[in-house]
Amino acid sequence: MRAMRAMRAAGTARGVALAAAAATAVALAVAAWRRARPVREVLFFPSRPCCIEALLAEAAEPGAPARPCPCPLPSGDTALSRLVRRLLSARRSLDLCLFSFSCPQLARAVQLLHRRGVRVRLVTDAQYMGLHGSQVGRLRHAGIQVRHDQHSGYMHHKFAIVDQRMLITGSLNWTTQAIQSNRENVLVVEDAEYVKAFQDEFERIWEEYNPANYRFFPERQ
Amino acid sequence: MRAMRAMRAAGTARGVALAAAAATAVALAVAAWRRARPVREVLFFPSRPCCIEALLAEAAEPGAPARPCPCPLPSGDTALSRLVRRLLSARRSLDLCLFSFSCPQLARAVQLLHRRGVRVRLVTDAQYMGLHGSQVGRLRHAGIQVRHDQHSGYMHHKFAIVDQRMLITGSLNWTTQAIQSNRENVLVVEDAEYVKAFQDEFERIWEEYNPANYRFFPERQ
């Protein structure tokens, strides 16, 4: 009788262990599938105001104990926090092609990536880069490569490419006004075809705006 | 001998007919596959100047003999002509959510669709709709439904949805300056997930901007 009870108990323990192993395997498979599934996300703005200090701190020192931010803003899930998370996922490169860049929070995220060794390149518009509040000077000071147009039309793109793998594009200029007050959209897509088209456009513009090609005087006929 | 020659000739004729039938079947299959394949297109601007009269004439009177346009512009394949073609493919509905709309060529395409019985709705920005050159008044005069925001932030989207099936979105405002002079991008995607997200955003804005909801005076506490 005791032997049978022991066998039953051993069977139950084996069953529990098997069930736990199966649950772990399913959880791992779901996590792997989530990682493998290409990102397809649409963000709409205006975004609720939110604090992104915890995101930046975690990106600066992964695993460090969280220090609570004294600001009164919530740190929930918003369009802005999602955008920042996508940017902070960069490991090797971040190519930015932005008409207007005056949002200090996004500039801090970009600087943090630069400090972490991510190769950041920024193409922007000559007429907007000098406006009050522009973050372009600050990024240049930090050692980030910046190039701009030299013609009368606007460099009006608003896209970013993370690790030559993820495209972030839409109507959103990287300004606090746009993020907090405007109706805007941003698509986040991990799709080789779209990424290639935009990466090629970035490289074309990067080369065209190379300062070595500047013309300061009209050429002689 | 003559009988054998006749048989051989008949065989050759049968062979040619079979080959022609096979070629037609392949061509039809390729055309069907092309029609069935969802559209995935990226357009970059500035667009070379081009004449779209032939496109508009064909859309107004399909199959009518082409009348040559006296203007000096070429009518080749450009980013603008591709954009116009996508718009003119609308059969049932065209939902427009545009910060700025001053390009007369695109306004003519939209009016043509309206005349053809396509249900056109336009959401736009209150501060930009009254600027010099805006086409919004002209479209309203033509009987197209227009709604606009009533707040200080911009309605900064630049997207169109054709037949609740195809999304056209990007950085491009519908102005001649943007089309001919700026660096801009437009994505054209037939993808149910993305279309639904933007269609839902359109319906939210359409309802929010319903004139029945206007507030002309601050409400009493």
Coordinates of C-alpha atoms in Angstrom, one line a residue:
Chain A
M1 CA 0.0 0.0 0.0
R2 CA 2.8 2.4 1.0
A3 CA 4.7 1.4 -2.1
M4 CA 1.7 2.1 -4.3
R5 CA 1.3 5.5 -2.6
A6 CA 5.0 6.3 -3.2
M7 CA 4.6 5.2 -6.9
R8 CA 1.5 7.4 -7.2
A9 CA 3.3 10.4 -5.6
A10 CA 6.3 9.8 -7.8
G11 CA 3.9 9.7 -10.8
T12 CA 2.2 13.0 -9.8
A13 CA 5.6 14.7 -9.3
R14 CA 6.7 13.4 -12.7
G15 CA 3.4 14.8 -14.1
V16 CA 3.9 18.2 -12.5
A17 CA 7.5 18.3 -13.7
L18 CA 6.4 17.4 -17.2
A19 CA 3.6 20.0 -17.2
A20 CA 6.1 22.6 -16.0
A21 CA 8.6 21.7 -18.7
A22 CA 5.9 21.8 -21.3
A23 CA 4.7 25.2 -20.1
T24 CA 8.3 26.5 -20.2
A25 CA 8.8 25.1 -23.7
V26 CA 5.5 26.8 -24.9
A27 CA 6.6 30.1 -23.2
L28 CA 10.0 29.9 -24.8
A29 CA 8.5 29.1 -28.2
V30 CA 6.0 32.0 -27.9
A31 CA 8.9 34.3 -26.9
A32 CA 11.0 33.1 -29.9
W33 CA 8.1 33.5 -32.3
R34 CA 7.5 37.0 -30.9
R35 CA 11.2 37.8 -31.4
A36 CA 11.2 36.3 -34.9
R37 CA 8.0 37.9 -36.1
P38 CA 8.8 41.1 -38.0
V39 CA 7.6 44.3 -36.2
R40 CA 4.5 45.9 -37.7
E41 CA 3.3 48.8 -35.7
V42 CA 1.3 51.9 -36.2
L43 CA 1.6 54.8 -33.8
F44 CA -0.8 57.7 -33.7
F45 CA -0.2 61.0 -32.1
P46 CA -0.8 63.3 -30.1
S47 CA 0.8 61.1 -27.4
R48 CA -0.2 61.5 -23.8
P49 CA 2.6 63.3 -21.9
C50 CA 4.8 60.7 -20.3
C51 CA 8.1 60.3 -18.5
I52 CA 10.8 58.3 -20.4
E53 CA 13.5 58.6 -17.7
A54 CA 13.2 54.9 -16.8
L55 CA 13.6 53.9 -20.4
L56 CA 16.7 56.0 -20.9
A57 CA 18.2 54.9 -17.6
E58 CA 17.6 51.2 -18.5
A59 CA 19.2 51.8 -21.9
A60 CA 22.2 53.6 -20.3
E61 CA 22.8 51.0 -17.6
P62 CA 20.9 47.7 -18.4
G63 CA 20.0 45.9 -15.2
A64 CA 20.9 48.8 -12.9
P65 CA 18.4 49.3 -10.0
A66 CA 15.6 51.7 -11.2
R67 CA 15.7 55.2 -9.6
P68 CA 12.3 56.8 -9.3
C69 CA 12.0 60.0 -11.3
P70 CA 10.7 63.0 -9.3
C71 CA 8.7 64.4 -12.2
P72 CA 4.9 64.2 -11.9
L73 CA 4.3 62.5 -15.4
P74 CA 3.2 58.9 -15.6
S75 CA 5.6 56.5 -17.3
G76 CA 3.0 54.3 -19.0
D77 CA 2.7 52.9 -22.5
T78 CA 2.2 55.8 -24.9
A79 CA 3.0 56.5 -28.6
L80 CA 6.1 58.4 -27.5
S81 CA 7.4 55.7 -25.2
R82 CA 6.9 53.1 -27.9
L83 CA 8.8 55.3 -30.4
V84 CA 11.7 55.7 -27.9
R85 CA 11.8 52.0 -27.2
R86 CA 12.1 51.2 -30.9
L87 CA 15.0 53.7 -31.3
L88 CA 16.7 52.4 -28.2
S89 CA 16.7 48.9 -29.7
A90 CA 19.5 50.0 -32.1
R91 CA 22.7 48.0 -31.6
R92 CA 24.9 49.0 -34.6
S93 CA 23.4 51.9 -36.6
L94 CA 20.8 54.6 -36.6
D95 CA 20.2 56.6 -39.8
L96 CA 18.0 59.7 -39.3
C97 CA 16.5 61.7 -42.1
L98 CA 14.5 64.4 -40.3
F99 CA 13.1 67.7 -41.6
S100 CA 12.8 69.1 -38.0
F101 CA 14.4 67.8 -34.8
S102 CA 13.7 69.9 -31.7
C103 CA 12.4 67.3 -29.2
P104 CA 14.9 67.2 -26.3
Q105 CA 13.7 63.7 -25.2
L106 CA 14.3 62.2 -28.6
A107 CA 17.7 64.0 -28.8
R108 CA 18.7 62.4 -25.4
A109 CA 17.8 59.0 -26.7
V110 CA 19.9 59.6 -29.9
Q111 CA 22.9 60.9 -27.9
L112 CA 22.6 57.9 -25.6
L113 CA 22.9 55.5 -28.6
H114 CA 25.9 57.5 -29.9
R115 CA 27.6 57.1 -26.5
R116 CA 26.9 53.4 -26.6
G117 CA 28.8 53.1 -29.8
V118 CA 25.9 53.0 -32.3
R119 CA 26.9 54.7 -35.5
V120 CA 24.4 57.6 -35.8
R121 CA 24.1 59.7 -39.0
L122 CA 21.6 62.6 -39.3
V123 CA 20.4 64.3 -42.5
T124 CA 18.3 67.4 -41.9
D125 CA 17.0 70.5 -43.5
A126 CA 19.3 73.6 -43.7
Q127 CA 16.5 76.1 -43.1
Y128 CA 15.0 74.3 -40.1
M129 CA 18.2 73.1 -38.4
G130 CA 19.0 76.7 -37.2
L131 CA 15.6 77.5 -35.7
H132 CA 15.2 78.1 -32.0
G133 CA 15.0 74.9 -30.0
S134 CA 16.6 72.8 -32.8
Q135 CA 18.6 69.9 -31.3
V136 CA 20.9 69.6 -34.3
G137 CA 23.7 71.8 -32.8
R138 CA 23.7 69.8 -29.6
L139 CA 24.0 66.5 -31.5
R140 CA 26.8 67.9 -33.6
H141 CA 28.6 69.0 -30.4
A142 CA 28.2 65.5 -29.1
G143 CA 30.1 64.2 -32.1
I144 CA 27.3 62.9 -34.2
Q145 CA 27.7 63.3 -38.0
V146 CA 25.2 65.7 -39.5
R147 CA 24.6 66.7 -43.1
H148 CA 22.1 69.1 -44.6
D149 CA 20.7 70.2 -48.0
Q150 CA 22.0 73.2 -49.9
H151 CA 19.0 74.0 -52.1
S152 CA 15.7 75.9 -51.8
G153 CA 13.3 72.9 -51.5
Y154 CA 12.8 71.2 -48.1
M155 CA 14.5 68.0 -47.0
H156 CA 11.0 67.0 -45.7
H157 CA 11.5 63.3 -45.0
K158 CA 10.8 62.1 -41.4
F159 CA 12.2 58.7 -41.2
A160 CA 14.7 56.6 -39.2
I161 CA 16.3 53.3 -39.9
V162 CA 17.5 51.1 -37.0
D163 CA 20.3 48.6 -37.7
Q164 CA 19.4 48.7 -41.4
R165 CA 16.5 46.4 -40.4
M166 CA 13.7 48.5 -39.1
L167 CA 12.0 51.5 -40.8
I168 CA 10.3 54.2 -38.7
T169 CA 8.5 56.6 -41.0
G170 CA 5.4 58.9 -41.1
S171 CA 4.1 62.4 -40.8
L172 CA 5.7 63.1 -37.5
N173 CA 8.4 65.8 -37.2
W174 CA 10.5 65.2 -34.1
T175 CA 9.2 68.2 -32.2
T176 CA 7.5 68.4 -28.8
Q177 CA 4.6 70.3 -30.5
A178 CA 4.0 67.5 -33.0
I179 CA 4.3 64.8 -30.4
Q180 CA 2.0 66.4 -27.8
S181 CA -0.4 68.5 -29.9
N182 CA -0.7 67.3 -33.5
R183 CA -2.6 64.5 -35.3
E184 CA 0.3 62.4 -36.6
N185 CA 1.2 58.9 -37.7
V186 CA 4.3 56.7 -37.6
L187 CA 4.7 53.3 -39.1
V188 CA 7.3 50.9 -37.7
V189 CA 8.1 48.1 -40.2
E190 CA 10.6 45.4 -40.3
D191 CA 10.3 44.6 -44.0
A192 CA 13.4 44.1 -46.1
E193 CA 11.8 45.6 -49.3
Y194 CA 10.7 48.9 -47.7
V195 CA 13.9 49.2 -45.6
K196 CA 16.0 48.8 -48.7
A197 CA 14.1 51.5 -50.6
F198 CA 14.5 54.0 -47.7
Q199 CA 18.2 52.9 -47.0
D200 CA 19.0 53.6 -50.7
E201 CA 17.3 57.0 -50.5
F202 CA 19.3 57.8 -47.3
E203 CA 22.6 56.8 -48.9
R204 CA 21.8 58.9 -52.0
I205 CA 21.0 62.0 -49.9
W206 CA 24.0 61.4 -47.6
E207 CA 26.3 61.4 -50.6
E208 CA 24.6 64.3 -52.3
Y209 CA 24.8 66.4 -49.1
N210 CA 28.5 65.6 -48.6
P211 CA 30.2 68.9 -47.7
A212 CA 33.0 68.0 -50.2
N213 CA 30.3 68.6 -52.9
Y214 CA 29.2 72.0 -51.7
R215 CA 29.2 74.8 -54.3
F216 CA 29.8 78.2 -52.8
F217 CA 30.0 80.1 -56.1
P218 CA 28.2 79.6 -59.4
E219 CA 30.5 77.6 -61.7
R220 CA 32.0 79.4 -64.7
Q221 CA 30.4 78.5 -68.0
Chain B
M1 CA 3.5 12.4 -101.0
R2 CA 1.0 15.3 -101.3
A3 CA -1.1 13.7 -98.5
M4 CA 2.0 13.5 -96.3
R5 CA 2.8 17.2 -96.9
A6 CA -0.8 18.1 -96.1
M7 CA -0.6 16.1 -92.9
R8 CA 2.7 17.8 -91.9
A9 CA 1.3 21.2 -92.7
A10 CA -1.8 20.5 -90.6
G11 CA 0.5 19.3 -87.8
T12 CA 2.6 22.5 -87.9
A13 CA -0.6 24.6 -87.9
R14 CA -1.8 22.7 -84.8
G15 CA 1.6 23.2 -83.2
V16 CA 1.5 27.0 -83.8
A17 CA -2.1 27.2 -82.5
L18 CA -1.1 25.2 -79.4
A19 CA 1.9 27.4 -78.8
A20 CA -0.2 30.6 -79.2
A21 CA -2.8 29.2 -76.8
A22 CA -0.1 28.4 -74.3
A23 CA 1.5 31.9 -74.6
T24 CA -2.0 33.5 -74.1
A25 CA -2.6 31.3 -71.0
V26 CA 0.7 32.3 -69.5
A27 CA 0.1 36.0 -70.2
L28 CA -3.4 35.8 -68.6
A29 CA -1.9 33.9 -65.6
V30 CA 0.8 36.6 -65.2
A31 CA -1.8 39.4 -65.5
A32 CA -4.1 37.7 -62.9
W33 CA -1.1 37.2 -60.5
R34 CA -0.2 40.8 -60.9
R35 CA -3.7 41.9 -60.2
A36 CA -4.0 39.6 -57.2
R37 CA -0.6 40.5 -55.7
P38 CA -1.1 43.3 -53.1
V39 CA 0.4 46.7 -54.1
R40 CA 3.7 47.5 -52.3
E41 CA 5.2 50.7 -53.7
V42 CA 7.5 53.4 -52.5
L43 CA 7.5 56.8 -54.3
F44 CA 10.2 59.3 -53.7
F45 CA 9.9 63.0 -54.6
P46 CA 10.8 65.5 -56.0
S47 CA 9.0 64.2 -59.1
R48 CA 10.1 65.3 -62.5
P49 CA 7.5 67.7 -63.9
C50 CA 5.0 65.8 -66.1
C51 CA 1.7 66.2 -67.9
I52 CA -1.1 64.1 -66.4
E53 CA -3.8 65.2 -68.9
A54 CA -3.8 61.8 -70.7
L55 CA -4.3 60.0 -67.3
L56 CA -7.2 62.3 -66.4
A57 CA -8.8 62.1 -69.9
E58 CA -8.6 58.3 -69.8
A59 CA -10.2 58.2 -66.3
A60 CA -13.0 60.6 -67.4
E61 CA -13.8 58.7 -70.6
P62 CA -12.3 55.3 -70.6
G63 CA -11.5 54.1 -74.1
A64 CA -12.1 57.5 -75.7
P65 CA -9.5 58.4 -78.4
A66 CA -6.6 60.2 -76.8
R67 CA -6.3 63.9 -77.6
P68 CA -2.7 65.1 -77.5
C69 CA -2.1 67.8 -74.9
P70 CA -0.5 71.0 -76.2
C71 CA 1.7 71.5 -73.1
P72 CA 5.4 71.0 -73.4
L73 CA 5.8 68.6 -70.5
P74 CA 6.5 64.9 -71.0
S75 CA 3.8 62.4 -70.0
G76 CA 6.2 59.7 -68.8
D77 CA 6.3 57.5 -65.7
T78 CA 7.0 59.7 -62.6
A79 CA 6.3 59.7 -58.9
L80 CA 3.4 62.1 -59.5
S81 CA 1.9 60.1 -62.4
R82 CA 2.1 57.0 -60.3
L83 CA 0.4 58.7 -57.3
V84 CA -2.4 60.0 -59.7
R85 CA -2.8 56.5 -61.2
R86 CA -3.3 55.0 -57.7
L87 CA -5.9 57.6 -56.8
L88 CA -7.8 57.2 -60.1
S89 CA -8.1 53.5 -59.4
A90 CA -10.8 54.3 -56.8
R91 CA -14.2 52.8 -57.6
R92 CA -16.2 53.3 -54.4
S93 CA -14.6 55.6 -51.9
L94 CA -11.6 57.9 -51.3
D95 CA -10.9 59.1 -47.7
L96 CA -8.4 61.9 -47.6
C97 CA -6.7 63.2 -44.4
L98 CA -4.4 66.0 -45.5
F99 CA -2.7 68.8 -43.7
S100 CA -2.3 70.9 -46.8
F101 CA -3.9 70.5 -50.2
S102 CA -3.0 73.1 -52.8
C103 CA -1.9 71.0 -55.8
P104 CA -4.4 71.8 -58.7
Q105 CA -3.5 68.5 -60.5
L106 CA -4.3 66.3 -57.6
A107 CA -7.5 68.4 -56.9
R108 CA -8.6 67.7 -60.5
A109 CA -8.1 64.0 -60.0
V110 CA -10.2 64.1 -56.8
Q111 CA -13.0 66.1 -58.5
L112 CA -13.0 63.7 -61.3
L113 CA -13.5 60.8 -58.9
H114 CA -16.3 62.7 -57.2
R115 CA -18.1 63.3 -60.5
R116 CA -17.7 59.6 -61.3
G117 CA -19.7 58.8 -58.2
V118 CA -16.9 57.8 -55.8
R119 CA -17.7 58.9 -52.2
V120 CA -14.9 61.4 -51.4
R121 CA -14.4 62.7 -47.8
L122 CA -11.7 65.1 -46.9
V123 CA -10.3 65.9 -43.4
T124 CA -8.0 68.9 -43.3
D125 CA -6.3 71.5 -41.1
A126 CA -8.3 74.6 -40.2
Q127 CA -5.2 76.9 -40.3
Y128 CA -3.9 75.7 -43.7
M129 CA -7.2 75.2 -45.5
G130 CA -7.6 79.0 -45.9
L131 CA -4.1 79.8 -47.2
H132 CA -3.6 81.2 -50.7
G133 CA -3.8 78.5 -53.3
S134 CA -5.6 76.0 -51.1
Q135 CA -7.9 73.7 -53.2
V136 CA -10.2 73.0 -50.2
G137 CA -12.7 75.7 -51.2
R138 CA -12.9 74.5 -54.8
L139 CA -13.5 70.9 -53.6
R140 CA -16.3 72.1 -51.3
H141 CA -17.9 74.0 -54.1
A142 CA -17.8 70.9 -56.2
G143 CA -19.9 69.2 -53.5
I144 CA -17.2 67.2 -51.7
Q145 CA -17.6 66.7 -47.9
V146 CA -14.9 68.5 -46.0
R147 CA -14.3 68.6 -42.2
H148 CA -11.5 70.3 -40.3
D149 CA -10.1 70.5 -36.8
Q150 CA -11.1 73.2 -34.2
H151 CA -8.0 73.1 -32.0
S152 CA -4.6 74.7 -31.9
G153 CA -2.5 71.6 -32.8
Y154 CA -2.2 70.7 -36.5
M155 CA -4.1 68.0 -38.3
H156 CA -0.8 67.0 -39.8
H157 CA -1.6 63.6 -41.3
K158 CA -1.0 63.2 -45.1
F159 CA -2.8 60.0 -46.0
A160 CA -5.4 58.7 -48.4
I161 CA -7.4 55.4 -48.4
V162 CA -8.7 54.1 -51.7
D163 CA -11.8 51.8 -51.6
Q164 CA -11.0 50.9 -47.9
R165 CA -8.3 48.7 -49.5
M166 CA -5.2 50.7 -50.3
L167 CA -3.3 53.1 -48.0
I168 CA -1.3 56.0 -49.5
T169 CA 0.8 57.7 -46.7
G170 CA 4.0 59.5 -46.1
S171 CA 5.7 62.9 -45.7
L172 CA 4.2 64.5 -48.8
N173 CA 1.8 67.4 -48.4
W174 CA -0.4 67.7 -51.5
T175 CA 1.3 70.9 -52.7
T176 CA 3.1 71.6 -56.0
Q177 CA 6.1 72.9 -54.0
A178 CA 6.4 69.5 -52.2
I179 CA 5.9 67.5 -55.3
Q180 CA 8.3 69.4 -57.5
S181 CA 11.0 70.7 -55.0
N182 CA 11.1 68.7 -51.8
R183 CA 12.6 65.4 -50.7
E184 CA 9.5 63.4 -49.8
N185 CA 8.3 59.8 -49.5
V186 CA 5.0 58.1 -50.1
L187 CA 4.2 54.5 -49.3
V188 CA 1.4 52.7 -51.2
V189 CA 0.3 49.5 -49.4
E190 CA -2.5 47.1 -49.9
D191 CA -2.3 45.5 -46.4
A192 CA -5.5 44.9 -44.4
E193 CA -3.8 45.5 -41.0
Y194 CA -2.3 48.9 -41.9
V195 CA -5.4 50.0 -43.8
K196 CA -7.6 49.1 -40.9
A197 CA -5.5 51.1 -38.4
F198 CA -5.6 54.2 -40.7
Q199 CA -9.3 53.8 -41.6
D200 CA -10.1 53.6 -37.9
E201 CA -8.1 56.8 -37.3
F202 CA -9.9 58.5 -40.2
E203 CA -13.4 57.6 -38.8
R204 CA -12.3 58.8 -35.3
I205 CA -11.2 62.2 -36.7
W206 CA -14.3 62.4 -39.1
E207 CA -16.6 62.0 -36.1
E208 CA -14.6 64.3 -33.8
Y209 CA -14.6 67.1 -36.5
N210 CA -18.4 66.7 -37.1
P211 CA -19.7 70.3 -37.2
A212 CA -22.5 69.2 -34.9
N213 CA -19.9 68.9 -32.2
Y214 CA -18.4 72.4 -32.7
R215 CA -18.2 74.5 -29.5
F216 CA -18.4 78.2 -30.3
F217 CA -18.4 79.4 -26.6
P218 CA -16.7 78.0 -23.6
E219 CA -19.3 75.9 -21.7
R220 CA -20.5 77.1 -18.3
Q221 CA -19.1 75.4 -15.3

